[in-house]
Amino acid sequence: MVVAGIDIGKARLDVALHGAADRMAFDNSAAGHHQLIQWLRAAQVVRVGLESTGSYSQEVTGTLREAGFEVAVLQPLQVRAFAQYRLRRAKSDPLDAALIATCAALLDKVHEASDARLVPLAEHLRLIEQLEGDVVRAKTRLEAAHLAHVRRFLRREVERLERREAAERILLMKSIAAEPDLLARLQLIQSVDGVGERTALSLLLLLPELGRLEREPIVSLAGLAPFVRQSGKWRGQSRIGGGRDRVRRTLYAASLAAAFRWNPAIKALYQRLKTAGKPHRKIMIACARKMLIQVNAVVARGTPWISSRRVAA
């Protein structure tokens, strides 16, 4: 199988073939993508490896998949670790492309592409997250302001940003409502006690693997799995790490309210761990993990969550 690696920059794509000296560079533009595809086909490439670099890689990744290539999206951490394993110290864009090609060629399995419809929806969600951050910063400035005209300006700014954020959320919900299967998944996620609309949106768009993975892999993917730290007789504290930080932050925030009010199972877990003397942060991580497991089970089953609060009523 012929494998190519692409080092993605804002303006340029450096391409290398695994096991060959071939090197090429193309513009990271629609015209450059067309030329890239023609070159890859001429070289009889089957698999293309590239790093996940956010907005710079989204368009070329989609174009390659539409053209029929098997695309392996690698995490930068994977490539860096592989370079260390190969004792590679030299670094340049063409060398990185060759390294990515080798890394992609050694993969036993390439994960299937996520739903292409989620890409623009996730971008819309990022805008909402940025607006939420702007609101928080404006409120922080308002608390520290004393001049009357500054306070008036900041109050108007907070109101403007909150209106914009609410409007964008309505637009995003309309886009999801236009896709019946996505809307059904969103409603399943939101049926779990303590999962509001905002949390459900993040889980739907940023964790499309929900319902398709077992509890251990999905927890690890969200960065909520505790990893053992042990060597010989030494045993350190288990820590979480990696995963999708936006998903982890969303679940952590949602589980805080669920543990004190909305979700009986999570409330019971919180009280049990608190009685056992566990620190608050570890308790909340455990609560976030339990909430994700509940959501994953609901989506996998395809039926709404049956709340113990409703049953008791």
PDB file of C-alpha atoms in Angstrom, residues 49-298:
ATOM      1  CA  GLY A  49      -1.652  10.650   6.944  1.00  0.00           C
ATOM      2  CA  LEU A  50      -1.857  14.153   8.355  1.00  0.00           C
ATOM      3  CA  GLU A  51      -1.873  15.897  11.708  1.00  0.00           C
ATOM      4  CA  SER A  52      -4.970  17.380  13.255  1.00  0.00           C
ATOM      5  CA  THR A  53      -4.248  21.117  13.071  1.00  0.00           C
ATOM      6  CA  GLY A  54      -7.684  22.627  13.542  1.00  0.00           C
ATOM      7  CA  SER A  55      -9.009  24.915  10.842  1.00  0.00           C
ATOM      8  CA  TYR A  56      -5.907  24.526   8.639  1.00  0.00           C
ATOM      9  CA  SER A  57      -6.544  20.799   8.145  1.00  0.00           C
ATOM     10  CA  GLN A  58     -10.341  20.628   7.983  1.00  0.00           C
ATOM     11  CA  GLU A  59     -10.834  21.518   4.339  1.00  0.00           C
ATOM     12  CA  VAL A  60      -8.033  19.370   2.918  1.00  0.00           C
ATOM     13  CA  THR A  61      -9.129  16.426   5.085  1.00  0.00           C
ATOM     14  CA  GLY A  62     -12.677  16.614   3.735  1.00  0.00           C
ATOM     15  CA  THR A  63     -11.445  17.008   0.160  1.00  0.00           C
ATOM     16  CA  LEU A  64      -9.184  13.948   0.413  1.00  0.00           C
ATOM     17  CA  ARG A  65     -11.975  11.807   1.841  1.00  0.00           C
ATOM     18  CA  GLU A  66     -14.385  12.925  -0.874  1.00  0.00           C
ATOM     19  CA  ALA A  67     -11.739  11.945  -3.436  1.00  0.00           C
ATOM     20  CA  GLY A  68     -11.744   8.394  -2.027  1.00  0.00           C
ATOM     21  CA  PHE A  69      -8.480   8.318  -0.064  1.00  0.00           C
ATOM     22  CA  GLU A  70      -8.148   6.579   3.283  1.00  0.00           C
ATOM     23  CA  VAL A  71      -7.273   9.463   5.602  1.00  0.00           C
ATOM     24  CA  ALA A  72      -5.488   8.880   8.916  1.00  0.00           C
ATOM     25  CA  VAL A  73      -5.790  11.940  11.159  1.00  0.00           C
ATOM     26  CA  LEU A  74      -2.965  11.803  13.705  1.00  0.00           C
ATOM     27  CA  GLN A  75      -2.653  13.722  16.934  1.00  0.00           C
ATOM     28  CA  PRO A  76       0.474  15.925  17.113  1.00  0.00           C
ATOM     29  CA  LEU A  77       1.429  14.068  20.306  1.00  0.00           C
ATOM     30  CA  GLN A  78       1.523  10.794  18.363  1.00  0.00           C
ATOM     31  CA  VAL A  79       3.862  12.209  15.744  1.00  0.00           C
ATOM     32  CA  ARG A  80       6.167  13.828  18.320  1.00  0.00           C
ATOM     33  CA  ALA A  81       6.359  10.582  20.299  1.00  0.00           C
ATOM     34  CA  PHE A  82       7.149   8.650  17.131  1.00  0.00           C
ATOM     35  CA  ALA A  83       9.917  11.130  16.267  1.00  0.00           C
ATOM     36  CA  GLN A  84      11.429  10.612  19.723  1.00  0.00           C
ATOM     37  CA  TYR A  85      11.221   6.844  19.284  1.00  0.00           C
ATOM     38  CA  ARG A  86      13.083   7.152  15.961  1.00  0.00           C
ATOM     39  CA  LEU A  87      15.596   9.567  17.566  1.00  0.00           C
ATOM     40  CA  ARG A  88      14.747  12.250  15.042  1.00  0.00           C
ATOM     41  CA  ARG A  89      16.050  15.650  16.101  1.00  0.00           C
ATOM     42  CA  ALA A  90      16.078  17.458  12.762  1.00  0.00           C
ATOM     43  CA  LYS A  91      12.846  19.267  12.001  1.00  0.00           C
ATOM     44  CA  SER A  92      11.547  20.853   8.821  1.00  0.00           C
ATOM     45  CA  ASP A  93       8.236  20.716   6.988  1.00  0.00           C
ATOM     46  CA  PRO A  94       9.417  18.156   4.372  1.00  0.00           C
ATOM     47  CA  LEU A  95      10.993  16.000   7.113  1.00  0.00           C
ATOM     48  CA  ASP A  96       7.801  16.196   9.162  1.00  0.00           C
ATOM     49  CA  ALA A  97       5.789  15.096   6.114  1.00  0.00           C
ATOM     50  CA  ALA A  98       8.043  12.038   5.707  1.00  0.00           C
ATOM     51  CA  LEU A  99       7.713  11.245   9.415  1.00  0.00           C
ATOM     52  CA  ILE A 100       3.917  11.489   9.227  1.00  0.00           C
ATOM     53  CA  ALA A 101       3.936   9.174   6.185  1.00  0.00           C
ATOM     54  CA  THR A 102       5.925   6.550   8.113  1.00  0.00           C
ATOM     55  CA  CYS A 103       3.693   6.894  11.156  1.00  0.00           C
ATOM     56  CA  ALA A 104       0.543   6.498   9.025  1.00  0.00           C
ATOM     57  CA  ALA A 105       1.988   3.474   7.212  1.00  0.00           C
ATOM     58  CA  LEU A 106       2.527   1.655  10.529  1.00  0.00           C
ATOM     59  CA  LEU A 107      -1.065   2.114  11.702  1.00  0.00           C
ATOM     60  CA  ASP A 108      -2.946  -1.173  12.001  1.00  0.00           C
ATOM     61  CA  LYS A 109      -6.293   0.525  11.620  1.00  0.00           C
ATOM     62  CA  VAL A 110      -7.590   3.888  10.451  1.00  0.00           C
ATOM     63  CA  HIS A 111     -10.623   5.174  12.316  1.00  0.00           C
ATOM     64  CA  GLU A 112     -13.656   5.834  10.175  1.00  0.00           C
ATOM     65  CA  ALA A 113     -14.437   9.431   9.308  1.00  0.00           C
ATOM     66  CA  SER A 114     -16.871  11.239  11.568  1.00  0.00           C
ATOM     67  CA  ASP A 115     -20.116  12.634  10.196  1.00  0.00           C
ATOM     68  CA  ALA A 116     -19.202  15.451   7.775  1.00  0.00           C
ATOM     69  CA  ARG A 117     -22.339  17.353   8.842  1.00  0.00           C
ATOM     70  CA  LEU A 118     -20.818  17.888  12.272  1.00  0.00           C
ATOM     71  CA  VAL A 119     -17.877  19.976  11.015  1.00  0.00           C
ATOM     72  CA  PRO A 120     -19.786  23.240  10.338  1.00  0.00           C
ATOM     73  CA  LEU A 121     -21.987  22.651  13.379  1.00  0.00           C
ATOM     74  CA  ALA A 122     -18.925  22.225  15.606  1.00  0.00           C
ATOM     75  CA  GLU A 123     -17.461  25.425  14.161  1.00  0.00           C
ATOM     76  CA  HIS A 124     -20.699  27.217  15.046  1.00  0.00           C
ATOM     77  CA  LEU A 125     -20.462  25.806  18.567  1.00  0.00           C
ATOM     78  CA  ARG A 126     -16.918  27.159  18.876  1.00  0.00           C
ATOM     79  CA  LEU A 127     -18.242  30.643  18.088  1.00  0.00           C
ATOM     80  CA  ILE A 128     -20.793  30.246  20.892  1.00  0.00           C
ATOM     81  CA  GLU A 129     -18.025  29.156  23.273  1.00  0.00           C
ATOM     82  CA  GLN A 130     -15.970  32.200  22.296  1.00  0.00           C
ATOM     83  CA  LEU A 131     -18.938  34.494  22.923  1.00  0.00           C
ATOM     84  CA  GLU A 132     -19.446  32.881  26.335  1.00  0.00           C
ATOM     85  CA  GLY A 133     -15.796  33.584  27.108  1.00  0.00           C
ATOM     86  CA  ASP A 134     -16.215  37.200  25.978  1.00  0.00           C
ATOM     87  CA  VAL A 135     -19.189  37.593  28.331  1.00  0.00           C
ATOM     88  CA  VAL A 136     -17.143  36.278  31.274  1.00  0.00           C
ATOM     89  CA  ARG A 137     -14.263  38.653  30.505  1.00  0.00           C
ATOM     90  CA  ALA A 138     -16.583  41.643  30.104  1.00  0.00           C
ATOM     91  CA  LYS A 139     -18.244  40.870  33.446  1.00  0.00           C
ATOM     92  CA  THR A 140     -14.835  40.592  35.110  1.00  0.00           C
ATOM     93  CA  ARG A 141     -13.873  44.035  33.756  1.00  0.00           C
ATOM     94  CA  LEU A 142     -17.217  45.420  34.959  1.00  0.00           C
ATOM     95  CA  GLU A 143     -16.539  44.225  38.500  1.00  0.00           C
ATOM     96  CA  ALA A 144     -13.210  46.068  38.520  1.00  0.00           C
ATOM     97  CA  ALA A 145     -14.518  49.273  36.880  1.00  0.00           C
ATOM     98  CA  HIS A 146     -15.369  52.378  38.931  1.00  0.00           C
ATOM     99  CA  LEU A 147     -15.797  55.187  36.389  1.00  0.00           C
ATOM    100  CA  ALA A 148     -19.454  55.710  35.515  1.00  0.00           C
ATOM    101  CA  HIS A 149     -18.976  55.890  31.730  1.00  0.00           C
ATOM    102  CA  VAL A 150     -16.797  52.750  31.756  1.00  0.00           C
ATOM    103  CA  ARG A 151     -19.401  50.837  33.736  1.00  0.00           C
ATOM    104  CA  ARG A 152     -22.151  51.961  31.315  1.00  0.00           C
ATOM    105  CA  PHE A 153     -20.091  50.802  28.344  1.00  0.00           C
ATOM    106  CA  LEU A 154     -19.302  47.430  29.914  1.00  0.00           C
ATOM    107  CA  ARG A 155     -22.921  46.799  30.923  1.00  0.00           C
ATOM    108  CA  ARG A 156     -24.002  47.477  27.315  1.00  0.00           C
ATOM    109  CA  GLU A 157     -21.203  45.207  26.094  1.00  0.00           C
ATOM    110  CA  VAL A 158     -22.315  42.352  28.354  1.00  0.00           C
ATOM    111  CA  GLU A 159     -25.915  42.733  27.171  1.00  0.00           C
ATOM    112  CA  ARG A 160     -24.832  42.817  23.521  1.00  0.00           C
ATOM    113  CA  LEU A 161     -22.688  39.711  23.854  1.00  0.00           C
ATOM    114  CA  GLU A 162     -25.386  37.806  25.728  1.00  0.00           C
ATOM    115  CA  ARG A 163     -27.941  38.659  23.024  1.00  0.00           C
ATOM    116  CA  ARG A 164     -25.519  37.548  20.321  1.00  0.00           C
ATOM    117  CA  GLU A 165     -24.746  34.291  22.131  1.00  0.00           C
ATOM    118  CA  ALA A 166     -28.450  33.518  22.603  1.00  0.00           C
ATOM    119  CA  ALA A 167     -29.160  34.273  18.926  1.00  0.00           C
ATOM    120  CA  GLU A 168     -26.314  32.035  17.762  1.00  0.00           C
ATOM    121  CA  ARG A 169     -27.522  29.209  19.970  1.00  0.00           C
ATOM    122  CA  ILE A 170     -31.010  29.486  18.452  1.00  0.00           C
ATOM    123  CA  LEU A 171     -29.481  29.364  14.946  1.00  0.00           C
ATOM    124  CA  LEU A 172     -27.442  26.292  15.867  1.00  0.00           C
ATOM    125  CA  MET A 173     -30.516  24.543  17.250  1.00  0.00           C
ATOM    126  CA  LYS A 174     -32.388  25.296  14.012  1.00  0.00           C
ATOM    127  CA  SER A 175     -29.559  23.739  12.011  1.00  0.00           C
ATOM    128  CA  ILE A 176     -29.681  20.587  14.159  1.00  0.00           C
ATOM    129  CA  ALA A 177     -33.481  20.438  13.985  1.00  0.00           C
ATOM    130  CA  ALA A 178     -33.163  20.260  10.193  1.00  0.00           C
ATOM    131  CA  GLU A 179     -31.413  16.879  10.626  1.00  0.00           C
ATOM    132  CA  PRO A 180     -33.931  14.482  12.278  1.00  0.00           C
ATOM    133  CA  ASP A 181     -31.320  11.902  13.330  1.00  0.00           C
ATOM    134  CA  LEU A 182     -29.112  14.534  14.979  1.00  0.00           C
ATOM    135  CA  LEU A 183     -32.116  16.045  16.736  1.00  0.00           C
ATOM    136  CA  ALA A 184     -33.125  12.598  18.026  1.00  0.00           C
ATOM    137  CA  ARG A 185     -29.603  12.029  19.414  1.00  0.00           C
ATOM    138  CA  LEU A 186     -29.633  15.456  21.032  1.00  0.00           C
ATOM    139  CA  GLN A 187     -32.951  14.694  22.737  1.00  0.00           C
ATOM    140  CA  LEU A 188     -31.619  11.354  24.007  1.00  0.00           C
ATOM    141  CA  ILE A 189     -28.563  13.055  25.480  1.00  0.00           C
ATOM    142  CA  GLN A 190     -30.663  15.785  27.058  1.00  0.00           C
ATOM    143  CA  SER A 191     -33.016  13.242  28.656  1.00  0.00           C
ATOM    144  CA  VAL A 192     -30.348  12.365  31.250  1.00  0.00           C
ATOM    145  CA  ASP A 193     -30.914  14.176  34.546  1.00  0.00           C
ATOM    146  CA  GLY A 194     -28.644  17.220  34.813  1.00  0.00           C
ATOM    147  CA  VAL A 195     -27.788  17.447  31.104  1.00  0.00           C
ATOM    148  CA  GLY A 196     -29.098  20.750  29.777  1.00  0.00           C
ATOM    149  CA  GLU A 197     -29.248  21.993  26.209  1.00  0.00           C
ATOM    150  CA  ARG A 198     -25.803  23.565  26.271  1.00  0.00           C
ATOM    151  CA  THR A 199     -24.122  20.406  27.597  1.00  0.00           C
ATOM    152  CA  ALA A 200     -26.071  18.230  25.153  1.00  0.00           C
ATOM    153  CA  LEU A 201     -24.908  20.367  22.224  1.00  0.00           C
ATOM    154  CA  SER A 202     -21.261  19.902  23.189  1.00  0.00           C
ATOM    155  CA  LEU A 203     -21.617  16.142  23.603  1.00  0.00           C
ATOM    156  CA  LEU A 204     -23.486  15.752  20.325  1.00  0.00           C
ATOM    157  CA  LEU A 205     -21.030  17.757  18.229  1.00  0.00           C
ATOM    158  CA  LEU A 206     -17.693  17.133  19.959  1.00  0.00           C
ATOM    159  CA  LEU A 207     -18.130  13.476  20.914  1.00  0.00           C
ATOM    160  CA  PRO A 208     -19.806  11.759  17.926  1.00  0.00           C
ATOM    161  CA  GLU A 209     -18.534   8.377  19.173  1.00  0.00           C
ATOM    162  CA  LEU A 210     -21.229   8.409  21.882  1.00  0.00           C
ATOM    163  CA  GLY A 211     -23.200   5.173  21.865  1.00  0.00           C
ATOM    164  CA  ARG A 212     -20.717   3.398  19.578  1.00  0.00           C
ATOM    165  CA  LEU A 213     -17.983   2.750  22.154  1.00  0.00           C
ATOM    166  CA  GLU A 214     -17.973   0.861  25.437  1.00  0.00           C
ATOM    167  CA  ARG A 215     -17.776   2.807  28.694  1.00  0.00           C
ATOM    168  CA  GLU A 216     -13.986   2.550  29.153  1.00  0.00           C
ATOM    169  CA  PRO A 217     -13.020   3.854  25.681  1.00  0.00           C
ATOM    170  CA  ILE A 218     -15.589   6.668  25.728  1.00  0.00           C
ATOM    171  CA  VAL A 219     -14.417   7.812  29.186  1.00  0.00           C
ATOM    172  CA  SER A 220     -10.808   7.776  27.995  1.00  0.00           C
ATOM    173  CA  LEU A 221     -11.740   9.721  24.855  1.00  0.00           C
ATOM    174  CA  ALA A 222     -13.252  12.455  27.020  1.00  0.00           C
ATOM    175  CA  GLY A 223     -10.112  12.627  29.157  1.00  0.00           C
ATOM    176  CA  LEU A 224     -11.865  11.389  32.299  1.00  0.00           C
ATOM    177  CA  ALA A 225     -10.152   8.008  32.703  1.00  0.00           C
ATOM    178  CA  PRO A 226      -7.736   7.715  35.642  1.00  0.00           C
ATOM    179  CA  PHE A 227      -4.338   6.369  34.565  1.00  0.00           C
ATOM    180  CA  VAL A 228      -2.327   4.210  36.965  1.00  0.00           C
ATOM    181  CA  ARG A 229       1.117   5.515  38.003  1.00  0.00           C
ATOM    182  CA  GLN A 230       3.171   2.645  39.420  1.00  0.00           C
ATOM    183  CA  SER A 231       6.759   1.467  39.201  1.00  0.00           C
ATOM    184  CA  GLY A 232       8.191  -1.332  41.342  1.00  0.00           C
ATOM    185  CA  LYS A 233       7.108  -0.732  44.928  1.00  0.00           C
ATOM    186  CA  TRP A 234       6.243   2.910  44.245  1.00  0.00           C
ATOM    187  CA  ARG A 235       2.589   3.701  43.654  1.00  0.00           C
ATOM    188  CA  GLY A 236       1.539   7.226  42.783  1.00  0.00           C
ATOM    189  CA  GLN A 237      -1.920   8.719  42.616  1.00  0.00           C
ATOM    190  CA  SER A 238      -3.930   7.921  39.510  1.00  0.00           C
ATOM    191  CA  ARG A 239      -4.501  10.975  37.315  1.00  0.00           C
ATOM    192  CA  ILE A 240      -6.648  11.828  34.340  1.00  0.00           C
ATOM    193  CA  GLY A 241      -5.006  13.165  31.206  1.00  0.00           C
ATOM    194  CA  GLY A 242      -5.364  13.675  27.468  1.00  0.00           C
ATOM    195  CA  GLY A 243      -8.700  13.387  25.745  1.00  0.00           C
ATOM    196  CA  ARG A 244     -10.936  16.165  24.476  1.00  0.00           C
ATOM    197  CA  ASP A 245     -10.616  19.047  26.874  1.00  0.00           C
ATOM    198  CA  ARG A 246     -13.734  20.884  25.649  1.00  0.00           C
ATOM    199  CA  VAL A 247     -15.848  17.805  26.378  1.00  0.00           C
ATOM    200  CA  ARG A 248     -14.179  17.324  29.757  1.00  0.00           C
ATOM    201  CA  ARG A 249     -14.795  20.935  30.806  1.00  0.00           C
ATOM    202  CA  THR A 250     -18.429  20.741  29.730  1.00  0.00           C
ATOM    203  CA  LEU A 251     -19.074  17.538  31.683  1.00  0.00           C
ATOM    204  CA  TYR A 252     -17.260  18.843  34.748  1.00  0.00           C
ATOM    205  CA  ALA A 253     -19.443  21.976  34.828  1.00  0.00           C
ATOM    206  CA  ALA A 254     -22.655  19.999  34.261  1.00  0.00           C
ATOM    207  CA  SER A 255     -21.858  17.402  36.905  1.00  0.00           C
ATOM    208  CA  LEU A 256     -21.452  20.111  39.541  1.00  0.00           C
ATOM    209  CA  ALA A 257     -25.133  21.060  39.276  1.00  0.00           C
ATOM    210  CA  ALA A 258     -26.179  17.416  38.857  1.00  0.00           C
ATOM    211  CA  ALA A 259     -24.356  16.370  42.036  1.00  0.00           C
ATOM    212  CA  PHE A 260     -26.157  18.943  44.183  1.00  0.00           C
ATOM    213  CA  ARG A 261     -29.612  18.973  42.662  1.00  0.00           C
ATOM    214  CA  TRP A 262     -30.606  17.242  39.434  1.00  0.00           C
ATOM    215  CA  ASN A 263     -29.282  13.678  39.205  1.00  0.00           C
ATOM    216  CA  PRO A 264     -30.081  11.305  42.111  1.00  0.00           C
ATOM    217  CA  ALA A 265     -27.454   8.720  41.120  1.00  0.00           C
ATOM    218  CA  ILE A 266     -24.724  11.348  40.896  1.00  0.00           C
ATOM    219  CA  LYS A 267     -25.893  12.970  44.152  1.00  0.00           C
ATOM    220  CA  ALA A 268     -25.538   9.583  45.864  1.00  0.00           C
ATOM    221  CA  LEU A 269     -22.060   9.115  44.371  1.00  0.00           C
ATOM    222  CA  TYR A 270     -21.003  12.569  45.550  1.00  0.00           C
ATOM    223  CA  GLN A 271     -22.186  11.931  49.120  1.00  0.00           C
ATOM    224  CA  ARG A 272     -20.568   8.479  49.244  1.00  0.00           C
ATOM    225  CA  LEU A 273     -17.175   9.759  48.092  1.00  0.00           C
ATOM    226  CA  LYS A 274     -17.383  12.812  50.353  1.00  0.00           C
ATOM    227  CA  THR A 275     -18.095  10.568  53.344  1.00  0.00           C
ATOM    228  CA  ALA A 276     -15.068   8.481  52.366  1.00  0.00           C
ATOM    229  CA  GLY A 277     -12.922  11.617  52.632  1.00  0.00           C
ATOM    230  CA  LYS A 278     -12.104  12.060  48.950  1.00  0.00           C
ATOM    231  CA  PRO A 279     -11.076  15.589  47.846  1.00  0.00           C
ATOM    232  CA  HIS A 280     -13.702  17.684  46.064  1.00  0.00           C
ATOM    233  CA  ARG A 281     -11.890  17.756  42.720  1.00  0.00           C
ATOM    234  CA  LYS A 282     -11.602  13.963  42.549  1.00  0.00           C
ATOM    235  CA  ILE A 283     -15.247  13.615  43.510  1.00  0.00           C
ATOM    236  CA  MET A 284     -16.329  15.936  40.698  1.00  0.00           C
ATOM    237  CA  ILE A 285     -14.204  14.049  38.157  1.00  0.00           C
ATOM    238  CA  ALA A 286     -15.902  10.824  39.264  1.00  0.00           C
ATOM    239  CA  CYS A 287     -19.316  12.526  38.927  1.00  0.00           C
ATOM    240  CA  ALA A 288     -18.460  13.783  35.432  1.00  0.00           C
ATOM    241  CA  ARG A 289     -17.343  10.289  34.481  1.00  0.00           C
ATOM    242  CA  LYS A 290     -20.607   8.776  35.740  1.00  0.00           C
ATOM    243  CA  MET A 291     -22.662  11.345  33.832  1.00  0.00           C
ATOM    244  CA  LEU A 292     -20.829  10.476  30.613  1.00  0.00           C
ATOM    245  CA  ILE A 293     -21.420   6.758  31.184  1.00  0.00           C
ATOM    246  CA  GLN A 294     -25.142   7.450  31.650  1.00  0.00           C
ATOM    247  CA  VAL A 295     -25.298   9.493  28.434  1.00  0.00           C
ATOM    248  CA  ASN A 296     -23.344   6.854  26.512  1.00  0.00           C
ATOM    249  CA  ALA A 297     -25.723   4.123  27.670  1.00  0.00           C
ATOM    250  CA  VAL A 298     -28.791   6.136  26.673  1.00  0.00           C
TER     251      VAL A 298
END
